[in-house]
XYZ file of C-alpha atoms in Angstrom:
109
model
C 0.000 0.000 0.000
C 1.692 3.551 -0.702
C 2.003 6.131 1.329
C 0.427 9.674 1.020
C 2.977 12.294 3.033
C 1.741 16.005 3.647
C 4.480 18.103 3.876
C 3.551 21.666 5.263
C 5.903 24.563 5.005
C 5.757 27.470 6.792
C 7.435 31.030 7.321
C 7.157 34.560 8.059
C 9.326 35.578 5.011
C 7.181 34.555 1.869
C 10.243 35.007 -0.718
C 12.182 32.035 0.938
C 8.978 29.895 1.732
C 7.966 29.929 -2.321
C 12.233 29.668 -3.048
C 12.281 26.528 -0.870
C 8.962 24.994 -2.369
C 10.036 25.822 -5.932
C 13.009 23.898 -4.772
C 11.728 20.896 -3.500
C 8.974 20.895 -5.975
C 12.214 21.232 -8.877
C 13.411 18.283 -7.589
C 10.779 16.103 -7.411
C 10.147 16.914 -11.034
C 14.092 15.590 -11.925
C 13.442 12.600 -10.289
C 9.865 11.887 -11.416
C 8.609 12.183 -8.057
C 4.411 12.557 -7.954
C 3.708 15.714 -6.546
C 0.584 17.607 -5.695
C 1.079 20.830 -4.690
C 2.227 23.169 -3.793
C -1.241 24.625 -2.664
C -1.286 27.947 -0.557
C -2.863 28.585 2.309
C -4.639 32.446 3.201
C -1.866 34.154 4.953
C -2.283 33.804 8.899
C -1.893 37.433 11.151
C -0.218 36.648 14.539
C -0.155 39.802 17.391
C 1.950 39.058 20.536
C 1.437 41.140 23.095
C 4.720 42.408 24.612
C 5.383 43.376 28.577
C 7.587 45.954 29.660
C 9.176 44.242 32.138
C 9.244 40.836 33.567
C 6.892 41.004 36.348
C 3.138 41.224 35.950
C 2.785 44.656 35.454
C 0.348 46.578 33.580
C 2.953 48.372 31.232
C 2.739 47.096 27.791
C 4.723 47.880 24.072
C 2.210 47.965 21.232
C 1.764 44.121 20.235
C 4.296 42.940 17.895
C 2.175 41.995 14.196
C 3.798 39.377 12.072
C 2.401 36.904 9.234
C 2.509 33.428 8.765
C 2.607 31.988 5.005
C 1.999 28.352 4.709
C 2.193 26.007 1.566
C 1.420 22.353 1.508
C 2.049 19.573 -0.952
C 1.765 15.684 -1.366
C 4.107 13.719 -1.923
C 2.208 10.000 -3.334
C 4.410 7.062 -2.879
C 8.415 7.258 -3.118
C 8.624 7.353 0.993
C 12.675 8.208 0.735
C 12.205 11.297 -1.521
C 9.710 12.431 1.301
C 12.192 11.257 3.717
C 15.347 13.480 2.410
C 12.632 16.534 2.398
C 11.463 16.067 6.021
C 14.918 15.637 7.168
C 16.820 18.519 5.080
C 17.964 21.993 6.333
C 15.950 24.205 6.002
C 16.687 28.095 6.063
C 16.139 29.793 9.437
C 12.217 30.894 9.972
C 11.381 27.823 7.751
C 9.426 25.577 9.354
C 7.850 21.875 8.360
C 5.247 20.011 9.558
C 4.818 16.114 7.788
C 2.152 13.850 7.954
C 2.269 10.273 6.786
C -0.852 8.837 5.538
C -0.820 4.938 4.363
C -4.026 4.513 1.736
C -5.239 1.635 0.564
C -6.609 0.976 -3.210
C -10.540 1.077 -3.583
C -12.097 -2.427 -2.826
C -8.580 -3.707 -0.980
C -8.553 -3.560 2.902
C-alpha cells in the first residue's frame, strides 16, 4: 500500500517559503517524483502582546504583528524522496510540519 505524506511549510518571510517549495517541488520533477502541490494557504496574522518588564505589570509595548505563510504539498508514494525533504535543512524561519498517511486501493482492505 503507498504512502500519502503532507508536507507543510511554513514562514514569516514569503520570498524564501515559495524559493524553498520551488526547490523541493524542482526536484521532485528531476526525479519523477508525484507531486501535488504546492497549494497555498490564506496568509495567517499573529499579534503578541509584549510586557515591559518581567513582572506582571500593567505596562505594555504595542503588540508585535507578524504573518505566517503556509504552503502544503503531497508527496504520493516514493517514501525516501519524502524522507530526504522532512529531514533537510531548512533556512532559518522555515518551518515543516509532515504527515504520513498509508491509503489503501478502492475495494482492498
Amino acid at each position: 500500500m503507498p504512502f500519502v505524506t503532507t508536507l507543510t511549510l511554513q514562514s514569516g518571510d514569503r520570498d524564501v517559503l515559495e524559493r524553498v517549495v520551488g526547490d523541493i517541488k524542482a526536484s521532485a520533477e528531476r526525479k519523477g517524483v508525484q507531486l501535488k502541490g504546492p497549494h497555498a494557504e490564506s496568509p495567517e496574522d499573529q499579534s503578541v502582546p509584549q510586557s515591559k518588564q518581567l513582572d506582571a505589570g500593567n505596562d505594555r509595548f504595542s503588540p508585535w504583528h507578524y504573518t505566517v505563510y503556509s504552503r502544503q504539498m503531497e508527496v504520493v508514494g516514493h517514501d525516501e524522496f519524502a524522507g530526504n525533504v522532512a529531514t533537510q535543512e531548512f533556512p532559518r524561519g522555515v518551518h515543516i510540519d509532515v504527515d504520513v498517511e498509508r491509503v489503501s486501493a478502492p475495494g482492498s482492505r
